[in-house]
PDB file of C-alpha atoms in Angstrom:
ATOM      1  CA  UNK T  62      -9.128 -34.852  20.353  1.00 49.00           C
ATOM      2  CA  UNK T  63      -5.831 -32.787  19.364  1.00 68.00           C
ATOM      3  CA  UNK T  64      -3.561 -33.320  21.803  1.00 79.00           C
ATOM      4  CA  UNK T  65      -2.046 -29.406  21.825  1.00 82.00           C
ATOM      5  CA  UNK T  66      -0.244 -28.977  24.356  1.00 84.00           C
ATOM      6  CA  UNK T  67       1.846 -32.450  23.664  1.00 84.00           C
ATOM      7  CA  UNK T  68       2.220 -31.092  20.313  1.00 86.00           C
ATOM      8  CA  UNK T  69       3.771 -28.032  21.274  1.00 86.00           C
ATOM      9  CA  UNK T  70       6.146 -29.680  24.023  1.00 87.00           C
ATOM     10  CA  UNK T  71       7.302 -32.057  21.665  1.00 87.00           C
ATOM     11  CA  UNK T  72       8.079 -29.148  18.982  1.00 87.00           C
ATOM     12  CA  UNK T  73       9.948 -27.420  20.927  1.00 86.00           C
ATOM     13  CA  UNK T  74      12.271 -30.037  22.161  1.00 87.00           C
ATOM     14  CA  UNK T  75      12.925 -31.277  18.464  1.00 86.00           C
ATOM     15  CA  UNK T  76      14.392 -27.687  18.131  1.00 85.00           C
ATOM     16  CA  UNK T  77      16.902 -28.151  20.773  1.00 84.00           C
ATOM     17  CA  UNK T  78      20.195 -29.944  20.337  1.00 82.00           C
ATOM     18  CA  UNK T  79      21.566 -32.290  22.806  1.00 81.00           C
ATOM     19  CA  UNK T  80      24.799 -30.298  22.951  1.00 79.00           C
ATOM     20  CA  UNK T  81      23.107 -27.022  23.187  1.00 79.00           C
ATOM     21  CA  UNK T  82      22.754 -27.904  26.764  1.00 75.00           C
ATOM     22  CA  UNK T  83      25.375 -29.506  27.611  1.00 75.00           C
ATOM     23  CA  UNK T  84      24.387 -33.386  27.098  1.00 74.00           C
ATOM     24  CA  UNK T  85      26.735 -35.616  25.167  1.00 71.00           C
ATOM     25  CA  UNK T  86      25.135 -36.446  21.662  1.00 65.00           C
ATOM     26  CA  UNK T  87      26.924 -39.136  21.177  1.00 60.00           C
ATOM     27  CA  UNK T  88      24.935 -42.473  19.438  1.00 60.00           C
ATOM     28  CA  UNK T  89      22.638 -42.901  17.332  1.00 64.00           C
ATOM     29  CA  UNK T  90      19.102 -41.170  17.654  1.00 64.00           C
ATOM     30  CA  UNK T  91      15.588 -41.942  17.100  1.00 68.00           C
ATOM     31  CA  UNK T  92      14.315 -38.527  17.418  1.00 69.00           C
ATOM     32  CA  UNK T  93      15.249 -35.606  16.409  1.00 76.00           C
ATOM     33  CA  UNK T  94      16.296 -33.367  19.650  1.00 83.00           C
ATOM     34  CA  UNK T  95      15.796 -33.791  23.482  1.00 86.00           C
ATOM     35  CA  UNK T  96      14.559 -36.940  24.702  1.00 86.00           C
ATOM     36  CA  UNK T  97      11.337 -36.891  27.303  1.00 87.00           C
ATOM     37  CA  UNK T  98      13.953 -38.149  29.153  1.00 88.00           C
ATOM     38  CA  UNK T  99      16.478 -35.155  28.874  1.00 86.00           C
ATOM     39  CA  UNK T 100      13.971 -32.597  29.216  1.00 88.00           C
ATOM     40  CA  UNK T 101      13.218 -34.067  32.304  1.00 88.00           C
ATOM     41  CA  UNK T 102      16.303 -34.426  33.940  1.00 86.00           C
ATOM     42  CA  UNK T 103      17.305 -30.693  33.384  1.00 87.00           C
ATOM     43  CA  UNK T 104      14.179 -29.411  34.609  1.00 86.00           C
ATOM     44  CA  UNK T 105      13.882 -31.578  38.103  1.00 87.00           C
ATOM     45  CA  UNK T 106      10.511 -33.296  37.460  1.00 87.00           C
ATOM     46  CA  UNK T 107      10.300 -37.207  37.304  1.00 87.00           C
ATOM     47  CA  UNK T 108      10.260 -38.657  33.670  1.00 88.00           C
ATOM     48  CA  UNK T 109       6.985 -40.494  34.337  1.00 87.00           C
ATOM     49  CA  UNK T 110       5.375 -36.918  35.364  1.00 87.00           C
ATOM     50  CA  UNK T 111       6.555 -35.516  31.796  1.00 87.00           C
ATOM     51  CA  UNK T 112       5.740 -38.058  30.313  1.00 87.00           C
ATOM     52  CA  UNK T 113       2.651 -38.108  31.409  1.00 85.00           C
ATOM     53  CA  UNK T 114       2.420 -33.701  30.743  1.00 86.00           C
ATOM     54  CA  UNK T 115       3.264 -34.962  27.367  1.00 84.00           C
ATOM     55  CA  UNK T 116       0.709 -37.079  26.993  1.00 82.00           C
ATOM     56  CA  UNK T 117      -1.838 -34.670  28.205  1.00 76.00           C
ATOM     57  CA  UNK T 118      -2.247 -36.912  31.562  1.00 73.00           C
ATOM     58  CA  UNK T 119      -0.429 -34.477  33.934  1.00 62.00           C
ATOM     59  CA  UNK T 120      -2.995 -32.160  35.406  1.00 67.00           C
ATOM     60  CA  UNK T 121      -2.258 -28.713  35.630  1.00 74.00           C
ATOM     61  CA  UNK T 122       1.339 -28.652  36.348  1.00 80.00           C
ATOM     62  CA  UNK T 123       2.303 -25.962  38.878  1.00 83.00           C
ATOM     63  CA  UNK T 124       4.194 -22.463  37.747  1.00 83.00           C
ATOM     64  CA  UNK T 125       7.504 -23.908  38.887  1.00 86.00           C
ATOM     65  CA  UNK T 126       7.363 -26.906  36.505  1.00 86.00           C
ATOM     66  CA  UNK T 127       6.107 -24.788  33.780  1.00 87.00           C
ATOM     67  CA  UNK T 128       8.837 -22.571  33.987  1.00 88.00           C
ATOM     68  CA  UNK T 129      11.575 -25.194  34.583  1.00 88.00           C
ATOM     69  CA  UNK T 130      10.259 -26.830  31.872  1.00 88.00           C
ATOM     70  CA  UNK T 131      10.203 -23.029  29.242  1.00 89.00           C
ATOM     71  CA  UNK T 132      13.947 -22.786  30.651  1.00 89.00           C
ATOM     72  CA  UNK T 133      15.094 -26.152  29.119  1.00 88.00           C
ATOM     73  CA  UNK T 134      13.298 -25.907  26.039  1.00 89.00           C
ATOM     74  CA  UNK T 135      14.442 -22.323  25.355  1.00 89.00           C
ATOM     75  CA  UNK T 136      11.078 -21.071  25.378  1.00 89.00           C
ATOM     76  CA  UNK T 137      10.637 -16.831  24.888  1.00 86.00           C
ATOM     77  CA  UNK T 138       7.967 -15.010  26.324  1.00 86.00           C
ATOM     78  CA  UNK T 139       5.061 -15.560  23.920  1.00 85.00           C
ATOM     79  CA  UNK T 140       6.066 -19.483  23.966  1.00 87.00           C
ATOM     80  CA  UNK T 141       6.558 -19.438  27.961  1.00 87.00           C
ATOM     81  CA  UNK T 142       2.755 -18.167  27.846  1.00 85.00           C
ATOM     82  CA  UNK T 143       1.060 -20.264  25.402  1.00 86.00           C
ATOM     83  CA  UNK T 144       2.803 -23.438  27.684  1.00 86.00           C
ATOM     84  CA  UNK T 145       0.624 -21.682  30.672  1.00 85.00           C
ATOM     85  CA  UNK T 146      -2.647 -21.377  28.305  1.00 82.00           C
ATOM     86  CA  UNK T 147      -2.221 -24.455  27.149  1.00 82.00           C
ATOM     87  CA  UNK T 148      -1.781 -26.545  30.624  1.00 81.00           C
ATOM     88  CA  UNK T 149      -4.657 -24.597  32.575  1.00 75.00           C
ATOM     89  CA  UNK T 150      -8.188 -25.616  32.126  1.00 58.00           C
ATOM     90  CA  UNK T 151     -10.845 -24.346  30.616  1.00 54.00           C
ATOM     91  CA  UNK T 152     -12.458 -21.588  32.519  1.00 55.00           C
ATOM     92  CA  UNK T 153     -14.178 -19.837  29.714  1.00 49.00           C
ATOM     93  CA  UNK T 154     -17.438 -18.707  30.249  1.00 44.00           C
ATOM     94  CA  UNK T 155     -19.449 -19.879  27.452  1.00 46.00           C
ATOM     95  CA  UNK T 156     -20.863 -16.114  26.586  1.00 43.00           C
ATOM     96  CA  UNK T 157     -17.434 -15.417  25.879  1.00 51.00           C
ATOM     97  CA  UNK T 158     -16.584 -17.897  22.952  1.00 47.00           C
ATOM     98  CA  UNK T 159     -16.750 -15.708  20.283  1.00 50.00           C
ATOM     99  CA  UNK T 160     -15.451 -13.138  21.107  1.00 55.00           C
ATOM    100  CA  UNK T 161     -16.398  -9.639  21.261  1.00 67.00           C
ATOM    101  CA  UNK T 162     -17.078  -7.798  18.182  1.00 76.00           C
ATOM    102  CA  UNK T 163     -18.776  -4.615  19.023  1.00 86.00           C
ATOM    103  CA  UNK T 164     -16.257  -1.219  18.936  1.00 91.00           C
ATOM    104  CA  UNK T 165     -16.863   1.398  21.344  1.00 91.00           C
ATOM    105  CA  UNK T 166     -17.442   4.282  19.733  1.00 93.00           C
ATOM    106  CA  UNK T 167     -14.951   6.009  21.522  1.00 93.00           C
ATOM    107  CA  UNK T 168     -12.458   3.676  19.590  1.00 94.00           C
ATOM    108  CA  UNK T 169     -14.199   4.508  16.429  1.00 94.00           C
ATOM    109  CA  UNK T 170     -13.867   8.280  16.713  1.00 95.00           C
ATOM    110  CA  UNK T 171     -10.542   7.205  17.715  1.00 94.00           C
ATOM    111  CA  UNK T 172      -9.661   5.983  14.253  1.00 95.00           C
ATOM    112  CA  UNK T 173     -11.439   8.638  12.521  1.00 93.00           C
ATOM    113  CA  UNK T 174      -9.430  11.614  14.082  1.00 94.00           C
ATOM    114  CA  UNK T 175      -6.043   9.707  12.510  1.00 93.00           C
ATOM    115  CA  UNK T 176      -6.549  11.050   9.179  1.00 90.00           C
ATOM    116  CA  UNK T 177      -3.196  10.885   8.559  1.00 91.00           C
ATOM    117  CA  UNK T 178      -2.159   7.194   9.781  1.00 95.00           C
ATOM    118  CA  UNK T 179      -3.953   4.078   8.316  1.00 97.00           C
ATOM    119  CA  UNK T 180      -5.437   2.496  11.416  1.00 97.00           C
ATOM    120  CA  UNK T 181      -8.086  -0.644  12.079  1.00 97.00           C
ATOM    121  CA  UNK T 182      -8.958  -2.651  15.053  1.00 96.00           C
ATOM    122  CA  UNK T 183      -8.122  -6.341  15.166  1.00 94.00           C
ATOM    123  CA  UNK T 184     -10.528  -8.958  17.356  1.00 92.00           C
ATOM    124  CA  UNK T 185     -10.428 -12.397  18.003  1.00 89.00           C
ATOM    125  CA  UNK T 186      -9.306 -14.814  15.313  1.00 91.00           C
ATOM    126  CA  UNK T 187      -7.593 -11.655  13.431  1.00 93.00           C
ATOM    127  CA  UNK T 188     -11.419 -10.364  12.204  1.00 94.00           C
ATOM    128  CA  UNK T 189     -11.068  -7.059  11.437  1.00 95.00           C
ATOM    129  CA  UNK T 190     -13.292  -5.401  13.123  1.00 94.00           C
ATOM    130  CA  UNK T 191     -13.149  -1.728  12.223  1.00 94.00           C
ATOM    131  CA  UNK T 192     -10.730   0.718  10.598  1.00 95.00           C
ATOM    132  CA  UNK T 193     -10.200   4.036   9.457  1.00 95.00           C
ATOM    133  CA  UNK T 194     -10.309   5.806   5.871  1.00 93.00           C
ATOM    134  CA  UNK T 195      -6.729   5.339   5.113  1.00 95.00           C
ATOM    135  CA  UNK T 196      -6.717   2.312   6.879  1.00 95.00           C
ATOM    136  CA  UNK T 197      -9.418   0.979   3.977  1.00 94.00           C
ATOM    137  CA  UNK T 198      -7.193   2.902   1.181  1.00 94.00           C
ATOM    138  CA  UNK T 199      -4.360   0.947   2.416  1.00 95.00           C
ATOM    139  CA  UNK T 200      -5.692  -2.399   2.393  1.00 95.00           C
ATOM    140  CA  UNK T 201      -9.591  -2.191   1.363  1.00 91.00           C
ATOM    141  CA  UNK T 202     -11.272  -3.724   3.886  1.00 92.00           C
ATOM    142  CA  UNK T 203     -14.621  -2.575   2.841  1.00 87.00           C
ATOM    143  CA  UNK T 204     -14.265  -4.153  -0.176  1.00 84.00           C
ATOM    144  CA  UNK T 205     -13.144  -7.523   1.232  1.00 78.00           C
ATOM    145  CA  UNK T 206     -15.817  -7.564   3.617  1.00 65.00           C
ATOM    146  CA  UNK T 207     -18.447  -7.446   0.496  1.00 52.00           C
ATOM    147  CA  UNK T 208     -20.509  -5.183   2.718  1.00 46.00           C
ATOM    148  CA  UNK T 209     -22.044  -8.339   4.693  1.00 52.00           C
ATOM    149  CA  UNK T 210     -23.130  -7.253   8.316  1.00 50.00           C
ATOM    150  CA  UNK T 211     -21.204  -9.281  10.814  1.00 58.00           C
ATOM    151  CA  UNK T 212     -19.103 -11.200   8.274  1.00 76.00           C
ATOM    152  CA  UNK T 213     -15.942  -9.015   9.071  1.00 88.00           C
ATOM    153  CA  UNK T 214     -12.865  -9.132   6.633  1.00 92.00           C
ATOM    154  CA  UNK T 215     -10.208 -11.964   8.529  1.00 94.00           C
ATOM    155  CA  UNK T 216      -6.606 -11.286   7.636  1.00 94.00           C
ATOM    156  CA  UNK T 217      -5.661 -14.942   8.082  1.00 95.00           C
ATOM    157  CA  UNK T 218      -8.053 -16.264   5.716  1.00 94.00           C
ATOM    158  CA  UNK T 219      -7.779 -13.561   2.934  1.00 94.00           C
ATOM    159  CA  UNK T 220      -3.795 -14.353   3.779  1.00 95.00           C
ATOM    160  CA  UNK T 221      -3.857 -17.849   3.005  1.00 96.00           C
ATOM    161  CA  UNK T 222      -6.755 -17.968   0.464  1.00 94.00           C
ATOM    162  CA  UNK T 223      -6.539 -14.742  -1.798  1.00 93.00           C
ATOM    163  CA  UNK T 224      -4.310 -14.821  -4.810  1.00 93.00           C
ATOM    164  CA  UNK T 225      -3.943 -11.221  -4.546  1.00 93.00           C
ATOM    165  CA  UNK T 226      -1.981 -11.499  -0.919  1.00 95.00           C
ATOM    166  CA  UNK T 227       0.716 -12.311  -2.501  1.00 95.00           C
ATOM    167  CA  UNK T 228       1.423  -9.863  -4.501  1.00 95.00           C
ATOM    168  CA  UNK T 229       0.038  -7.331  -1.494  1.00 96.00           C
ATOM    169  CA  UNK T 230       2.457  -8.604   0.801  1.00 97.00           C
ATOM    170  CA  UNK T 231       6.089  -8.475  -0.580  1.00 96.00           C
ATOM    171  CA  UNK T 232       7.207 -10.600   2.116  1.00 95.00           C
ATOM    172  CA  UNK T 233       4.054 -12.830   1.725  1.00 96.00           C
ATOM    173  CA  UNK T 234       6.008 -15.668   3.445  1.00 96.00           C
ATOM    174  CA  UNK T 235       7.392 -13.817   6.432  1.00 94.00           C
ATOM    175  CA  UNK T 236       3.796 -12.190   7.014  1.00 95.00           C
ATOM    176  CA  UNK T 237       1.920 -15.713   6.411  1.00 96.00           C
ATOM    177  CA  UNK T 238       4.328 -17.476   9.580  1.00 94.00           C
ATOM    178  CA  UNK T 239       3.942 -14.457  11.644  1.00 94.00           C
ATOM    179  CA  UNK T 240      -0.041 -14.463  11.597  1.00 95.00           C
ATOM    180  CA  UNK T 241      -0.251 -18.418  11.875  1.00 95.00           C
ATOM    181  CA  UNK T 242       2.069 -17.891  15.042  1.00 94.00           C
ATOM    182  CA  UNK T 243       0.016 -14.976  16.215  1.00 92.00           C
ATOM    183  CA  UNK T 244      -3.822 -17.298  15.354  1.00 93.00           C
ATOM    184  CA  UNK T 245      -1.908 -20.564  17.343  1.00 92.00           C
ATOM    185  CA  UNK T 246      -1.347 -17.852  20.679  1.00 90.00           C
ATOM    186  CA  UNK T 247      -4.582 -17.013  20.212  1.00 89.00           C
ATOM    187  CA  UNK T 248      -5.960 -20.575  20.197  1.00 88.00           C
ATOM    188  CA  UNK T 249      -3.816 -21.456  23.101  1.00 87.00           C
ATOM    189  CA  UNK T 250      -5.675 -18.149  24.941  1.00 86.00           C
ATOM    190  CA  UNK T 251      -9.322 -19.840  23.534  1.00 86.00           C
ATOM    191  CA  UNK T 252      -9.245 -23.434  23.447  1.00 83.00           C
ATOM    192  CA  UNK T 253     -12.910 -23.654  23.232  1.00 83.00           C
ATOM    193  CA  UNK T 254     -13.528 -20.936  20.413  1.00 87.00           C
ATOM    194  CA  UNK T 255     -15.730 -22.859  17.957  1.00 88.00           C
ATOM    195  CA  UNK T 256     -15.448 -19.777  15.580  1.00 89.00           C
ATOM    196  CA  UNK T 257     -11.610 -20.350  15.656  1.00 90.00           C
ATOM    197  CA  UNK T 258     -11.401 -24.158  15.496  1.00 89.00           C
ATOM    198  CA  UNK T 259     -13.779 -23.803  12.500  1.00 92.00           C
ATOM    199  CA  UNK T 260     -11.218 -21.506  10.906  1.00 93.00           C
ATOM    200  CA  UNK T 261      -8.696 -23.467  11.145  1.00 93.00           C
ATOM    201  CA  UNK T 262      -9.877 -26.594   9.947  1.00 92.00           C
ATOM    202  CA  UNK T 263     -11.327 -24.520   6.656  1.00 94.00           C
ATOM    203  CA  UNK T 264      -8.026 -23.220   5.926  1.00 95.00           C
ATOM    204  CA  UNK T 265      -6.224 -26.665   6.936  1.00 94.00           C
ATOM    205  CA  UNK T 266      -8.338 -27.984   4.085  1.00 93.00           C
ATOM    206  CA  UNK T 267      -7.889 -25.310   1.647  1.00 94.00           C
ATOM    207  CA  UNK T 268      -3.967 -24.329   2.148  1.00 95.00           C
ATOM    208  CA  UNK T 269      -1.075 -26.521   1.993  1.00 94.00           C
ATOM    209  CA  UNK T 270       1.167 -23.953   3.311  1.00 95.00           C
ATOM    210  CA  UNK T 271      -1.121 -22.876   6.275  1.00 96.00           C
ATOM    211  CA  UNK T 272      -1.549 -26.903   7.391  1.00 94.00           C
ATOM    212  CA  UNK T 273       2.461 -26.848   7.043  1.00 94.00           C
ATOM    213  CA  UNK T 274       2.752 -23.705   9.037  1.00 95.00           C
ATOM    214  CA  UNK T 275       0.164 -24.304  11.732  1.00 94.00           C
ATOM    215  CA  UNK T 276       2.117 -27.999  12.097  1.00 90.00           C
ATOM    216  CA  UNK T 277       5.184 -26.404  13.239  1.00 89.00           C
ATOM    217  CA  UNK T 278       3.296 -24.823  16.453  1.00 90.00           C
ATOM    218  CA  UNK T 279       5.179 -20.839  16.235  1.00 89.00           C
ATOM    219  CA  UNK T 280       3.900 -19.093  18.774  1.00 90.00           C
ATOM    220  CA  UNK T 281       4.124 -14.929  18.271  1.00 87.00           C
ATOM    221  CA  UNK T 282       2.431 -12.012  19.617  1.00 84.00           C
ATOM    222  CA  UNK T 283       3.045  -9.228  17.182  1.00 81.00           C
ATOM    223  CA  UNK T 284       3.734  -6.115  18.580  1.00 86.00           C
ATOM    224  CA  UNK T 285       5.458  -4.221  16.190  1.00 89.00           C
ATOM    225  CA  UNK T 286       7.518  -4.435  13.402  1.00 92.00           C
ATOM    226  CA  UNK T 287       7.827  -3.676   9.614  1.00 94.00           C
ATOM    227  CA  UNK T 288       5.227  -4.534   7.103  1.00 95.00           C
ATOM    228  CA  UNK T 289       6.020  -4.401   3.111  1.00 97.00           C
ATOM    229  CA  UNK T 290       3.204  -3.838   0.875  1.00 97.00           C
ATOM    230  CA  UNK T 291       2.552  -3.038  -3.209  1.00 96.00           C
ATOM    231  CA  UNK T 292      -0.389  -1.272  -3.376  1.00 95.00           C
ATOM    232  CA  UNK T 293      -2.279  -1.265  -6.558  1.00 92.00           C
ATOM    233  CA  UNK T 294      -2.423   2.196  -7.135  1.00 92.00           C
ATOM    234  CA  UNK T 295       0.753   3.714  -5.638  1.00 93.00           C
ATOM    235  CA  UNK T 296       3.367   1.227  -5.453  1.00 95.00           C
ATOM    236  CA  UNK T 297       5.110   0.055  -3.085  1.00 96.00           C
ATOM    237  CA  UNK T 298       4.458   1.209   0.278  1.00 97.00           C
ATOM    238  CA  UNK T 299       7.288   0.735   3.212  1.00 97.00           C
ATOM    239  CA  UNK T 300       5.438   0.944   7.158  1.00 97.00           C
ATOM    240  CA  UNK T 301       6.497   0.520  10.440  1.00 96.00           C
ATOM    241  CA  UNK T 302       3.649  -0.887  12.694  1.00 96.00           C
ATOM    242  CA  UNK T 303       2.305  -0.575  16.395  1.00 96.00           C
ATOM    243  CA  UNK T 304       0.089  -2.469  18.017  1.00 94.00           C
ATOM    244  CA  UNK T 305      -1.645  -1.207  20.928  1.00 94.00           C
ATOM    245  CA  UNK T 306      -4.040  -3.296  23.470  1.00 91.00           C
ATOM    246  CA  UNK T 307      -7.419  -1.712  23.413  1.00 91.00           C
ATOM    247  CA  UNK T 308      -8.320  -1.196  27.433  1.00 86.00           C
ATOM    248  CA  UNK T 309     -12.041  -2.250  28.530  1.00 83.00           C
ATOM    249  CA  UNK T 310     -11.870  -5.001  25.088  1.00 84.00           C
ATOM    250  CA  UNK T 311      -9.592  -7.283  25.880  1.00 83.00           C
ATOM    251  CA  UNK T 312      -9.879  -9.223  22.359  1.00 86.00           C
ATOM    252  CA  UNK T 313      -8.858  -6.137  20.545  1.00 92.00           C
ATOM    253  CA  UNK T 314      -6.235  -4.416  19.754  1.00 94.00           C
ATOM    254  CA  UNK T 315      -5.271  -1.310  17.308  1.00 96.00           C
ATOM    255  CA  UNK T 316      -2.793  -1.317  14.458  1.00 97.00           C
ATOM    256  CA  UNK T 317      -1.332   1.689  13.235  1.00 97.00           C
ATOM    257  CA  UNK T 318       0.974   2.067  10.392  1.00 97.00           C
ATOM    258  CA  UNK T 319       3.643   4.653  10.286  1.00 96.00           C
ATOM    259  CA  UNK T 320       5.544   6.123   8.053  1.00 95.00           C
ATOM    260  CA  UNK T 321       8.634   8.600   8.601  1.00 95.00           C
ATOM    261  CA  UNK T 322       7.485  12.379   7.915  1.00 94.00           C
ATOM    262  CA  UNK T 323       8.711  13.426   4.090  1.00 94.00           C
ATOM    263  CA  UNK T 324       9.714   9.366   3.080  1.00 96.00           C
ATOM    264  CA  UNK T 325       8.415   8.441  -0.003  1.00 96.00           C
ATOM    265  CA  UNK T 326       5.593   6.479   1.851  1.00 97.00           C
ATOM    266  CA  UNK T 327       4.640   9.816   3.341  1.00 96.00           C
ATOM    267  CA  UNK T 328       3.906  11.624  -0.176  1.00 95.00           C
ATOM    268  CA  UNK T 329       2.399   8.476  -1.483  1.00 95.00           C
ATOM    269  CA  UNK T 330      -0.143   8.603   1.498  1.00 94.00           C
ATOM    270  CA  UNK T 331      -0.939  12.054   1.117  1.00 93.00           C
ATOM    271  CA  UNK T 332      -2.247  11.017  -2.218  1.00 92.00           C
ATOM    272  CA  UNK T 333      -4.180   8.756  -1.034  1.00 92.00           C
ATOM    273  CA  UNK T 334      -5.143  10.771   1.752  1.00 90.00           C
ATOM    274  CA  UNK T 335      -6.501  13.612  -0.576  1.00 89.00           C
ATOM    275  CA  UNK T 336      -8.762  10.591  -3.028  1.00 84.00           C
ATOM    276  CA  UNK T 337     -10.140   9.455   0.297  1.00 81.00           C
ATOM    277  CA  UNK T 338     -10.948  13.142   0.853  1.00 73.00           C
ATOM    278  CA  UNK T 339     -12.918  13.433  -2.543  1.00 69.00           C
ATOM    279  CA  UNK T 340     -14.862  10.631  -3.374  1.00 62.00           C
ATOM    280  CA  UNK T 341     -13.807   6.943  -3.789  1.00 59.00           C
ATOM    281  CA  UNK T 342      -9.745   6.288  -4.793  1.00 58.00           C
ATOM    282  CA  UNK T 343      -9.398   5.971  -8.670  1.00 60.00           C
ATOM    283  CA  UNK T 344      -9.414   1.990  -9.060  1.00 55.00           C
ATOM    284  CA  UNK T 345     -12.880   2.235  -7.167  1.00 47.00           C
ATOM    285  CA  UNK T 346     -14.638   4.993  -8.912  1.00 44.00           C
ATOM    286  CA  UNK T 347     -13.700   2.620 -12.043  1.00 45.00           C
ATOM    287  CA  UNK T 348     -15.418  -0.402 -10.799  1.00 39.00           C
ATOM    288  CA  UNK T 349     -18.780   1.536  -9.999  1.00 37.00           C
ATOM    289  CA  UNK T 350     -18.630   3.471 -13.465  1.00 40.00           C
ATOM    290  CA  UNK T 351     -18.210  -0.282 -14.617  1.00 36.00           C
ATOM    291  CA  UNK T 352     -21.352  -1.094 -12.499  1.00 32.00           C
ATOM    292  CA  UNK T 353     -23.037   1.709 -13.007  1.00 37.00           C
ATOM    293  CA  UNK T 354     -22.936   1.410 -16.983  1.00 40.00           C
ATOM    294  CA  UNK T 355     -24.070  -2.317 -16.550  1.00 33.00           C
ATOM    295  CA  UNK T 356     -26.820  -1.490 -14.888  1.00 35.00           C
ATOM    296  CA  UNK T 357     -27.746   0.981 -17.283  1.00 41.00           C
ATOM    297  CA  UNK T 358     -27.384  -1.486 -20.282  1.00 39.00           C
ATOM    298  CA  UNK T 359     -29.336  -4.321 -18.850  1.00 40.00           C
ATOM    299  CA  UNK T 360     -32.161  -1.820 -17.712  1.00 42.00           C
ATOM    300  CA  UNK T 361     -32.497  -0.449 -21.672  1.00 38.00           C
TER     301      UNK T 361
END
């Protein structure tokens, strides 16, 4: 079994220079870093004890260690709390292991009334779990998820795995170590998600660049920021995001792009605003012509 949480300790600590923190740095080094031995003397604990936190043999070390601990290592927030997820046990109840899929409808109508910001609700493991009309013009999640009941569209895997992301994404390599962050904090939060240990091992099998990425243990909770796309149809497409917790579901959470009134993100949203409005956006109504006409031929 993976130890995580010795993974993670040991990643942060090759980050930190002896010098950084006032230690001498002279001699020669076998590791890259702090030494267990370093980290231990600046936070107050024994080296046998982190040693043995290291090694996965500590227990559940008490707040005070963890902290001393995130204080040496130059954790931030999001790292400081994935250090607590990953020392506590597993309390989990086993109902709870996949994660809650079901929207309220109150969400739903939510998203619907926000004709005029693309908006979708993320779950567990990054499944997108429902989203608005622009929302799908944006980024066409119907037509990722293929229109399979309970098989939603998962932004990590169509990340790492379609061609097309890349091209989607202008900063596909920023946006590809931000969600690998944001899945490890979420595995940290569910240790005993089968769903999400599956994932990863698919797309450590499939992707080079996520098994490099997920190595490196980054640990983000994304709660705003700037997102880059080229649409297909109109271009390129410059949002701001938020991310907002979704109260009663404590899996989800709601993404809304944004886009300053009048910018030319604006007027190219309104366009897509008023084909979402008619009927099916142009690239669509082409593919089920294309369909259509197929089905036609092979039923003469």
């Amino acid at each position: 079994m993976e130890n995580t949480l010795g993974n993670f300790l040991r990643s942060r600590r090759a980050r930190i220079q002896p010098e950084e923190v006032g230690l001498p740095a002279h001699g020669r080094r076998r590791v890259q870093g702090l030494r267990r031995e370093e980290v231990a003397q600046l936070a107050g604990v024994s080296v046998d004890y982190y040693i043995r936190l290291e090694q996965g043999r500590g227990g559940s070390a008490s707040d005070a260690v963890l902290d001393a601990v995130a204080r040496v290592l130059r954790l931030d927030e999001a790292e400081a709390a994935h250090l607590r997820s990953l020392n506590r046990p597993p309390k989990e109840a086993p109902a709870r292991l996949r994660g809650d899929r079901r929207v309220r409808p109150g969400t739903r109508l939510l998203l619907d009334l926000m004709t005029g910001v693309p908006a979708f609700v993320l779950g567990r493991r990054m499944d997108v779990l429902a989203w608005n009309a622009l929302g799908d013009a944006v980024n066409g999640f119907s037509e990722r998820a293929g229109g399979k009941p309970g098989s939603p569209p998962n932004q990590v895997r169509d990340g790492f795995l379609d061609p097309a992301a890349r091209t989607f994404y202008r900063q596909w390599d920023a946006v590809a170590a931000e969600t690998v962050a944001q899945l490890r904090r979420d595995a940290g939060l569910h240790p005993d998600d089968p769903a999400l240990a599956a994932l990863v091992g698919e797309l450590s099998l499939r992707s080079e660049e996520f098994r490099r990425l997920w190595a490196d243990h980054l640990v983000r909770e994304k709660t705003s920021g700037v997102k880059l796309l080229r649409h297909p149809l109109v271009g390129d497409l410059d949002f701001g995001y938020e991310t907002l917790a979704v109260n009663g579901s404590p899996d989800q959470v709601l993404v809304a792009y944004t886009a300053p009134p009048g910018s030319p993100t604006a007027q190219k949203l309104a366009l897509l605003a008023s084909w979402t409005a008619t009927g099916p956006v142009p690239e669509r109504a082409e593919r089920t012509e294309r369909t259509e006409s197929a089905e036609s031929t092979d039923g003469s």
